[in-house]
Amino acid sequence: MIRAGFLSHDEGMLMDWLSLQRRYPVAPGMTARAARLLALQRVLDGTQYDILPYPFATERNPSGEYIPLSRRRPSVRTNLCRTVVDEAVSLLFGDTHWPLAVGARAATAEALNRFAVEAGLPALMMQAAIRGSVGSAALLVECFDNRLRIGLLDTAHLVPRWDNAGALVEVTERFVVTGEELAAHGYDIASPERETRFWWQRRWTRNGLLAFVPVPVGGEEAEVEDPSRSISHCFGFVPIVWIRNLGVSGSDDPEGECSFEKAIDTVIEADYLLSQAGRGLKYGSDPTLVLRTPDGVEGLARQGGAASALTLPPEGDAKLLEINGAAAGAVLAHYRELRQLVLEQLHGNRMHGDRLSAPQSGRAMELMCQPLIWMAGRMRSAYGEGGILPLYRMICQLSTIVPGGVTIGETMFSDLDPAGLSLHWPSWFTADEQELLPLARGLDVAISNGLLSRETASRLYASAAGIPDPASEWKKIVAAEAAERSSGEENGHGGGYRCATCTSC
């Protein structure tokens, strides 16, 4: 049978996300929650098709049997899920979007902001928001020589437990390693067991870190603590900040909503559709050659495609099984609709940069990116109020527990007070010159009529102008006015300045 087209009825029956998940290996003893999170992690990393055994261009296996598309890896991977997540996270923490800590005590807020810079917290939280898009993220706080270190844990391997008040009681980490990996980390593993797979486990509690002896996968051995690798800290709390994705809190479920799971089926459809379109274009550039000869020989008559010259008897004939280009156009139109559907489902950015003919104002950019801003706004609640603030409060608590306090920069802090602690988020997009001038005039009118303090007006203007630290701008204003006042007093006249603490001068 000669197949002239590049789609057939049996190839149209492609897999969906549920059937693809069933192909992923699951270790004995792994929970369904862990298997689901690891599967979603594959989509985020763009490796969800690596489990399929054949490349897309391979139509037959070595035995000559036809390979259905459901067993082939698509040659085109749009990875739209990761694209939307990256765009939302960049709008959340990227560039000048990092929030500043403010509180009742200026010294505490200043120390925490300095810690964020020193510890590289913006980059870490961007990674936490990306990895946490599968449902959850976990930040581990460790203290070494009075200095704090923040790490990111893979929640697929974690099992948390909370009390009735919503505070963590314990977090257990458990995943599969080989005997070779254990031996590399100092475990006494005999040579015959180097290829054996083991469950490696540790547990954080309110009083310490418990390590357990690794047990072989599939075994039913009881947990045995390893005292040589266990640590006691006596913090009185579990040093882990658990973050549920997309603002879900107060639930017994350790995961929030996945940012992209609802669109995975559509992305799979788009990947295979574009792969088939590429296959059709390649076929159109080198169509199948059909020979008709008097001998009537069956099977493959000749290889080489349209570029090879033929010599046929007078009654022979040769034809090319060609297809027109209408199918390729229809495929691309269908893909554009699928892409729009994915972006609508995930609140992605549907703006095309090549369609912008002139620079846009900050307000115009907000309107064009409104769905993405809605998505990032929900993430502000999850990773700001549900992640950064609990982390800052934990740092304040550790400063009073760790002997000698915690070191931030070159200063030792032993009494950080989290009272009134909150986050000040910058504008989504920086205002341009045409927006800053009316804003400045409006703020000046508000100050003159006693509706707004100069400090608040300074913070608002600095935030709109894209200044990373609006609080520091107010400090500079106060310092400059103090210097000007001091200079005026030395010169014998006290005018020429405006008080920073009132609006009547």
XYZ file of C-alpha atoms in Angstrom, residues 5 10 14 63 84 104 223 238 285-286 344 374 387 460:
14
model
C -0.533 11.783 2.443
C -4.501 5.358 12.886
C -2.626 10.463 19.678
C 11.134 -5.794 12.515
C 4.044 31.238 30.523
C 7.399 49.293 62.671
C 12.819 3.125 60.151
C 10.579 23.382 61.799
C 10.079 18.644 -0.952
C 10.923 14.980 -1.734
C -6.035 32.075 27.642
C -3.621 38.818 37.111
C 6.778 32.884 51.336
C 4.956 56.749 45.408
